[in-house]
C-alpha cells in the first residue's frame, strides 16, 4: 500500500510540474488548463530506456510560450539512485514565476534550482530505492494521458 501511495504521489508531482510550466496570457478554454488557467498542450511525450536509465521527455506549449521537460531516472540494478527533472522555458520570466511557485508550495518535494530559463529539480531522496518498473509505469501513464 505504501508503494502505491508513493507511485501516485510521484505521478501527481510530475503532472504538477506540467501544469505550472509554460505560463502564458491566453485562456480560450479549449484544452488542458495550466496552473494559471492557461491552455496547455503537451506534445512529443517520449520514453527512452537503457539498462540503467529511464528518460521521459515532452514539450508543453501555450500561445504565450513553451517548456521542454526532461525527467531522468538512473538505476543501479532495479533500484533508483538518482532522479532529476529539468524544465527549460522559452522565456526566463516564465521560469522565474514557476520557480517561485514551487518554492512557495510545501507539497512540492525536492531540491529546486533556477539557472536562467531552466529549473532543475533533484527529487532523488524522495524516490531513492524505488523500482525501475514502478518508475516506468508512472512515466507510461503520463505519456498515455497526452498521446492521442
JSON list of C-alpha atoms in Angstrom, two decimals:
[
{"chain": "A", "resi": 1, "resn": "UNK", "atom": "CA", "xyz": [0.00, 0.00, 0.00]},
{"chain": "A", "resi": 2, "resn": "UNK", "atom": "CA", "xyz": [2.83, 2.40, 0.85]},
{"chain": "A", "resi": 3, "resn": "UNK", "atom": "CA", "xyz": [4.43, 1.72, -2.55]},
{"chain": "A", "resi": 4, "resn": "UNK", "atom": "CA", "xyz": [1.15, 2.54, -4.33]},
{"chain": "A", "resi": 5, "resn": "UNK", "atom": "CA", "xyz": [0.84, 5.83, -2.41]},
{"chain": "A", "resi": 6, "resn": "UNK", "atom": "CA", "xyz": [4.41, 6.72, -3.33]},
{"chain": "A", "resi": 7, "resn": "UNK", "atom": "CA", "xyz": [3.81, 5.95, -7.01]},
{"chain": "A", "resi": 8, "resn": "UNK", "atom": "CA", "xyz": [0.62, 8.01, -7.07]},
{"chain": "A", "resi": 9, "resn": "UNK", "atom": "CA", "xyz": [2.38, 10.95, -5.42]},
{"chain": "A", "resi": 10, "resn": "UNK", "atom": "CA", "xyz": [5.21, 10.71, -7.95]},
{"chain": "A", "resi": 11, "resn": "UNK", "atom": "CA", "xyz": [2.74, 10.85, -10.82]},
{"chain": "A", "resi": 12, "resn": "UNK", "atom": "CA", "xyz": [0.97, 13.82, -9.28]},
{"chain": "A", "resi": 13, "resn": "UNK", "atom": "CA", "xyz": [4.26, 15.64, -8.82]},
{"chain": "A", "resi": 14, "resn": "UNK", "atom": "CA", "xyz": [5.16, 15.20, -12.47]},
{"chain": "A", "resi": 15, "resn": "UNK", "atom": "CA", "xyz": [1.68, 16.31, -13.54]},
{"chain": "A", "resi": 16, "resn": "UNK", "atom": "CA", "xyz": [2.01, 19.28, -11.19]},
{"chain": "A", "resi": 17, "resn": "UNK", "atom": "CA", "xyz": [5.19, 20.28, -12.99]},
{"chain": "A", "resi": 18, "resn": "UNK", "atom": "CA", "xyz": [3.28, 20.14, -16.23]},
{"chain": "A", "resi": 19, "resn": "UNK", "atom": "CA", "xyz": [0.54, 22.46, -15.03]},
{"chain": "A", "resi": 20, "resn": "UNK", "atom": "CA", "xyz": [2.83, 25.11, -13.60]},
{"chain": "A", "resi": 21, "resn": "UNK", "atom": "CA", "xyz": [5.07, 25.29, -16.63]},
{"chain": "A", "resi": 22, "resn": "UNK", "atom": "CA", "xyz": [4.58, 27.10, -19.92]},
{"chain": "A", "resi": 23, "resn": "UNK", "atom": "CA", "xyz": [2.84, 30.14, -18.48]},
{"chain": "A", "resi": 24, "resn": "UNK", "atom": "CA", "xyz": [1.18, 32.48, -20.89]},
{"chain": "A", "resi": 25, "resn": "UNK", "atom": "CA", "xyz": [-1.53, 35.11, -21.02]},
{"chain": "A", "resi": 26, "resn": "UNK", "atom": "CA", "xyz": [-4.14, 33.35, -23.14]},
{"chain": "A", "resi": 27, "resn": "UNK", "atom": "CA", "xyz": [-7.21, 31.44, -21.97]},
{"chain": "A", "resi": 28, "resn": "UNK", "atom": "CA", "xyz": [-9.50, 30.12, -24.67]},
{"chain": "A", "resi": 29, "resn": "UNK", "atom": "CA", "xyz": [-10.58, 27.08, -22.57]},
{"chain": "A", "resi": 30, "resn": "UNK", "atom": "CA", "xyz": [-10.10, 24.61, -25.42]},
{"chain": "A", "resi": 31, "resn": "UNK", "atom": "CA", "xyz": [-7.60, 22.20, -23.82]},
{"chain": "A", "resi": 32, "resn": "UNK", "atom": "CA", "xyz": [-5.71, 21.25, -20.69]},
{"chain": "A", "resi": 33, "resn": "UNK", "atom": "CA", "xyz": [-5.54, 24.07, -18.17]},
{"chain": "A", "resi": 34, "resn": "UNK", "atom": "CA", "xyz": [-2.27, 25.12, -16.61]},
{"chain": "A", "resi": 35, "resn": "UNK", "atom": "CA", "xyz": [-1.82, 26.43, -13.08]},
{"chain": "A", "resi": 36, "resn": "UNK", "atom": "CA", "xyz": [-2.76, 29.95, -14.16]},
{"chain": "A", "resi": 37, "resn": "UNK", "atom": "CA", "xyz": [-5.82, 28.99, -16.27]},
{"chain": "A", "resi": 38, "resn": "UNK", "atom": "CA", "xyz": [-3.79, 28.98, -19.48]},
{"chain": "A", "resi": 39, "resn": "UNK", "atom": "CA", "xyz": [-4.44, 26.32, -22.11]},
{"chain": "A", "resi": 40, "resn": "UNK", "atom": "CA", "xyz": [-1.52, 23.89, -22.15]},
{"chain": "A", "resi": 41, "resn": "UNK", "atom": "CA", "xyz": [-0.88, 21.45, -24.99]},
{"chain": "A", "resi": 42, "resn": "UNK", "atom": "CA", "xyz": [1.56, 18.64, -24.33]},
{"chain": "A", "resi": 43, "resn": "UNK", "atom": "CA", "xyz": [3.42, 17.39, -27.39]},
{"chain": "A", "resi": 44, "resn": "UNK", "atom": "CA", "xyz": [6.01, 14.75, -28.15]},
{"chain": "A", "resi": 45, "resn": "UNK", "atom": "CA", "xyz": [5.82, 12.64, -24.98]},
{"chain": "A", "resi": 46, "resn": "UNK", "atom": "CA", "xyz": [8.56, 10.02, -25.30]},
{"chain": "A", "resi": 47, "resn": "UNK", "atom": "CA", "xyz": [10.19, 7.47, -23.01]},
{"chain": "A", "resi": 48, "resn": "UNK", "atom": "CA", "xyz": [13.71, 6.22, -23.67]},
{"chain": "A", "resi": 49, "resn": "UNK", "atom": "CA", "xyz": [15.03, 3.23, -21.77]},
{"chain": "A", "resi": 50, "resn": "UNK", "atom": "CA", "xyz": [18.50, 1.78, -21.36]},
{"chain": "A", "resi": 51, "resn": "UNK", "atom": "CA", "xyz": [19.74, -0.84, -18.91]},
{"chain": "A", "resi": 52, "resn": "UNK", "atom": "CA", "xyz": [20.45, 1.79, -16.24]},
{"chain": "A", "resi": 53, "resn": "UNK", "atom": "CA", "xyz": [18.22, 4.74, -17.14]},
{"chain": "A", "resi": 54, "resn": "UNK", "atom": "CA", "xyz": [14.69, 5.88, -17.96]},
{"chain": "A", "resi": 55, "resn": "UNK", "atom": "CA", "xyz": [14.08, 9.28, -19.54]},
{"chain": "A", "resi": 56, "resn": "UNK", "atom": "CA", "xyz": [10.69, 10.90, -20.11]},
{"chain": "A", "resi": 57, "resn": "UNK", "atom": "CA", "xyz": [10.62, 13.98, -22.34]},
{"chain": "A", "resi": 58, "resn": "UNK", "atom": "CA", "xyz": [7.77, 16.17, -23.51]},
{"chain": "A", "resi": 59, "resn": "UNK", "atom": "CA", "xyz": [7.06, 19.74, -24.53]},
{"chain": "A", "resi": 60, "resn": "UNK", "atom": "CA", "xyz": [4.34, 21.97, -23.08]},
{"chain": "A", "resi": 61, "resn": "UNK", "atom": "CA", "xyz": [3.08, 24.68, -25.43]},
{"chain": "A", "resi": 62, "resn": "UNK", "atom": "CA", "xyz": [0.81, 27.70, -24.94]},
{"chain": "A", "resi": 63, "resn": "UNK", "atom": "CA", "xyz": [0.19, 30.71, -27.11]},
{"chain": "A", "resi": 64, "resn": "UNK", "atom": "CA", "xyz": [2.47, 32.58, -24.72]},
{"chain": "A", "resi": 65, "resn": "UNK", "atom": "CA", "xyz": [5.47, 30.23, -24.68]},
{"chain": "A", "resi": 66, "resn": "UNK", "atom": "CA", "xyz": [6.75, 26.70, -24.30]},
{"chain": "A", "resi": 67, "resn": "UNK", "atom": "CA", "xyz": [8.63, 24.48, -21.88]},
{"chain": "A", "resi": 68, "resn": "UNK", "atom": "CA", "xyz": [10.72, 21.39, -22.61]},
{"chain": "A", "resi": 69, "resn": "UNK", "atom": "CA", "xyz": [10.61, 18.88, -19.76]},
{"chain": "A", "resi": 70, "resn": "UNK", "atom": "CA", "xyz": [13.06, 16.04, -19.18]},
{"chain": "A", "resi": 71, "resn": "UNK", "atom": "CA", "xyz": [12.75, 13.60, -16.28]},
{"chain": "A", "resi": 72, "resn": "UNK", "atom": "CA", "xyz": [15.82, 11.38, -15.97]},
{"chain": "A", "resi": 73, "resn": "UNK", "atom": "CA", "xyz": [16.00, 8.44, -13.58]},
{"chain": "A", "resi": 74, "resn": "UNK", "atom": "CA", "xyz": [19.20, 6.47, -13.08]},
{"chain": "A", "resi": 75, "resn": "UNK", "atom": "CA", "xyz": [19.23, 2.94, -11.66]},
{"chain": "A", "resi": 76, "resn": "UNK", "atom": "CA", "xyz": [21.67, 0.51, -10.13]},
{"chain": "A", "resi": 77, "resn": "UNK", "atom": "CA", "xyz": [20.18, -2.86, -10.84]},
{"chain": "A", "resi": 78, "resn": "UNK", "atom": "CA", "xyz": [16.44, -2.37, -10.37]},
{"chain": "A", "resi": 79, "resn": "UNK", "atom": "CA", "xyz": [16.64, 0.43, -7.78]},
{"chain": "A", "resi": 80, "resn": "UNK", "atom": "CA", "xyz": [16.51, 4.17, -8.44]},
{"chain": "A", "resi": 81, "resn": "UNK", "atom": "CA", "xyz": [19.66, 6.01, -7.38]},
{"chain": "A", "resi": 82, "resn": "UNK", "atom": "CA", "xyz": [19.08, 9.43, -9.00]},
{"chain": "A", "resi": 83, "resn": "UNK", "atom": "CA", "xyz": [16.00, 11.36, -10.17]},
{"chain": "A", "resi": 84, "resn": "UNK", "atom": "CA", "xyz": [16.39, 14.75, -11.86]},
{"chain": "A", "resi": 85, "resn": "UNK", "atom": "CA", "xyz": [13.78, 16.78, -13.71]},
{"chain": "A", "resi": 86, "resn": "UNK", "atom": "CA", "xyz": [14.66, 19.78, -15.85]},
{"chain": "A", "resi": 87, "resn": "UNK", "atom": "CA", "xyz": [12.23, 22.29, -17.29]},
{"chain": "A", "resi": 88, "resn": "UNK", "atom": "CA", "xyz": [13.60, 24.67, -19.91]},
{"chain": "A", "resi": 89, "resn": "UNK", "atom": "CA", "xyz": [11.26, 27.56, -20.68]},
{"chain": "A", "resi": 90, "resn": "UNK", "atom": "CA", "xyz": [11.13, 29.75, -23.78]},
{"chain": "A", "resi": 91, "resn": "UNK", "atom": "CA", "xyz": [11.01, 32.83, -21.53]},
{"chain": "A", "resi": 92, "resn": "UNK", "atom": "CA", "xyz": [13.10, 33.50, -18.45]},
{"chain": "A", "resi": 93, "resn": "UNK", "atom": "CA", "xyz": [10.16, 35.27, -16.79]},
{"chain": "A", "resi": 94, "resn": "UNK", "atom": "CA", "xyz": [8.10, 32.06, -17.02]},
{"chain": "A", "resi": 95, "resn": "UNK", "atom": "CA", "xyz": [10.93, 30.07, -15.44]},
{"chain": "A", "resi": 96, "resn": "UNK", "atom": "CA", "xyz": [11.18, 32.57, -12.57]},
{"chain": "A", "resi": 97, "resn": "UNK", "atom": "CA", "xyz": [7.39, 32.52, -11.99]},
{"chain": "A", "resi": 98, "resn": "UNK", "atom": "CA", "xyz": [7.28, 28.71, -11.93]},
{"chain": "A", "resi": 99, "resn": "UNK", "atom": "CA", "xyz": [10.34, 28.54, -9.66]},
{"chain": "A", "resi": 100, "resn": "UNK", "atom": "CA", "xyz": [8.73, 30.92, -7.18]},
{"chain": "A", "resi": 101, "resn": "UNK", "atom": "CA", "xyz": [5.50, 28.87, -7.24]},
{"chain": "A", "resi": 102, "resn": "UNK", "atom": "CA", "xyz": [7.43, 25.67, -6.49]},
{"chain": "A", "resi": 103, "resn": "UNK", "atom": "CA", "xyz": [9.29, 27.29, -3.60]},
{"chain": "A", "resi": 104, "resn": "UNK", "atom": "CA", "xyz": [6.02, 28.60, -2.12]},
{"chain": "A", "resi": 105, "resn": "UNK", "atom": "CA", "xyz": [4.25, 25.22, -2.23]},
{"chain": "A", "resi": 106, "resn": "UNK", "atom": "CA", "xyz": [5.10, 22.98, 0.76]},
{"chain": "A", "resi": 107, "resn": "UNK", "atom": "CA", "xyz": [3.72, 19.95, -1.13]},
{"chain": "A", "resi": 108, "resn": "UNK", "atom": "CA", "xyz": [6.47, 20.17, -3.78]},
{"chain": "A", "resi": 109, "resn": "UNK", "atom": "CA", "xyz": [9.27, 17.83, -2.76]},
{"chain": "A", "resi": 110, "resn": "UNK", "atom": "CA", "xyz": [12.83, 18.00, -3.97]},
{"chain": "A", "resi": 111, "resn": "UNK", "atom": "CA", "xyz": [15.66, 20.48, -4.25]},
{"chain": "A", "resi": 112, "resn": "UNK", "atom": "CA", "xyz": [14.94, 23.21, -6.80]},
{"chain": "A", "resi": 113, "resn": "UNK", "atom": "CA", "xyz": [17.43, 25.44, -8.58]},
{"chain": "A", "resi": 114, "resn": "UNK", "atom": "CA", "xyz": [16.97, 28.13, -11.21]},
{"chain": "A", "resi": 115, "resn": "UNK", "atom": "CA", "xyz": [19.55, 28.98, -13.86]},
{"chain": "A", "resi": 116, "resn": "UNK", "atom": "CA", "xyz": [18.27, 31.41, -16.49]},
{"chain": "A", "resi": 117, "resn": "UNK", "atom": "CA", "xyz": [15.41, 29.70, -18.34]},
{"chain": "A", "resi": 118, "resn": "UNK", "atom": "CA", "xyz": [15.94, 26.29, -16.68]},
{"chain": "A", "resi": 119, "resn": "UNK", "atom": "CA", "xyz": [14.55, 24.87, -13.45]},
{"chain": "A", "resi": 120, "resn": "UNK", "atom": "CA", "xyz": [16.25, 21.73, -12.14]},
{"chain": "A", "resi": 121, "resn": "UNK", "atom": "CA", "xyz": [14.55, 19.55, -9.55]},
{"chain": "A", "resi": 122, "resn": "UNK", "atom": "CA", "xyz": [16.55, 16.90, -7.72]},
{"chain": "A", "resi": 123, "resn": "UNK", "atom": "CA", "xyz": [14.00, 14.61, -6.10]},
{"chain": "A", "resi": 124, "resn": "UNK", "atom": "CA", "xyz": [16.35, 11.68, -5.63]},
{"chain": "A", "resi": 125, "resn": "UNK", "atom": "CA", "xyz": [15.84, 11.43, -1.87]},
{"chain": "A", "resi": 126, "resn": "UNK", "atom": "CA", "xyz": [12.09, 11.16, -2.28]},
{"chain": "A", "resi": 127, "resn": "UNK", "atom": "CA", "xyz": [12.26, 8.22, -4.72]},
{"chain": "A", "resi": 128, "resn": "UNK", "atom": "CA", "xyz": [15.60, 6.60, -3.91]},
{"chain": "A", "resi": 129, "resn": "UNK", "atom": "CA", "xyz": [15.30, 2.82, -3.98]},
{"chain": "A", "resi": 130, "resn": "UNK", "atom": "CA", "xyz": [12.05, 2.80, -5.98]},
{"chain": "A", "resi": 131, "resn": "UNK", "atom": "CA", "xyz": [11.94, 0.03, -8.59]},
{"chain": "A", "resi": 132, "resn": "UNK", "atom": "CA", "xyz": [12.51, 0.65, -12.28]},
{"chain": "A", "resi": 133, "resn": "UNK", "atom": "CA", "xyz": [9.16, -0.99, -13.01]},
{"chain": "A", "resi": 134, "resn": "UNK", "atom": "CA", "xyz": [7.25, 1.49, -10.81]},
{"chain": "A", "resi": 135, "resn": "UNK", "atom": "CA", "xyz": [9.02, 4.49, -12.36]},
{"chain": "A", "resi": 136, "resn": "UNK", "atom": "CA", "xyz": [8.40, 3.17, -15.87]},
{"chain": "A", "resi": 137, "resn": "UNK", "atom": "CA", "xyz": [4.70, 2.60, -15.14]},
{"chain": "A", "resi": 138, "resn": "UNK", "atom": "CA", "xyz": [4.44, 6.18, -13.87]},
{"chain": "A", "resi": 139, "resn": "UNK", "atom": "CA", "xyz": [6.14, 7.55, -16.98]},
{"chain": "A", "resi": 140, "resn": "UNK", "atom": "CA", "xyz": [3.94, 5.42, -19.25]},
{"chain": "A", "resi": 141, "resn": "UNK", "atom": "CA", "xyz": [0.80, 6.71, -17.50]},
{"chain": "A", "resi": 142, "resn": "UNK", "atom": "CA", "xyz": [1.92, 10.30, -18.07]},
{"chain": "A", "resi": 143, "resn": "UNK", "atom": "CA", "xyz": [2.74, 9.58, -21.71]},
{"chain": "A", "resi": 144, "resn": "UNK", "atom": "CA", "xyz": [-0.59, 7.84, -22.29]},
{"chain": "A", "resi": 145, "resn": "UNK", "atom": "CA", "xyz": [-2.52, 10.79, -20.88]},
{"chain": "A", "resi": 146, "resn": "UNK", "atom": "CA", "xyz": [-1.11, 13.03, -23.62]},
{"chain": "A", "resi": 147, "resn": "UNK", "atom": "CA", "xyz": [-0.85, 10.62, -26.55]},
{"chain": "A", "resi": 148, "resn": "UNK", "atom": "CA", "xyz": [-3.85, 10.95, -28.79]}
]
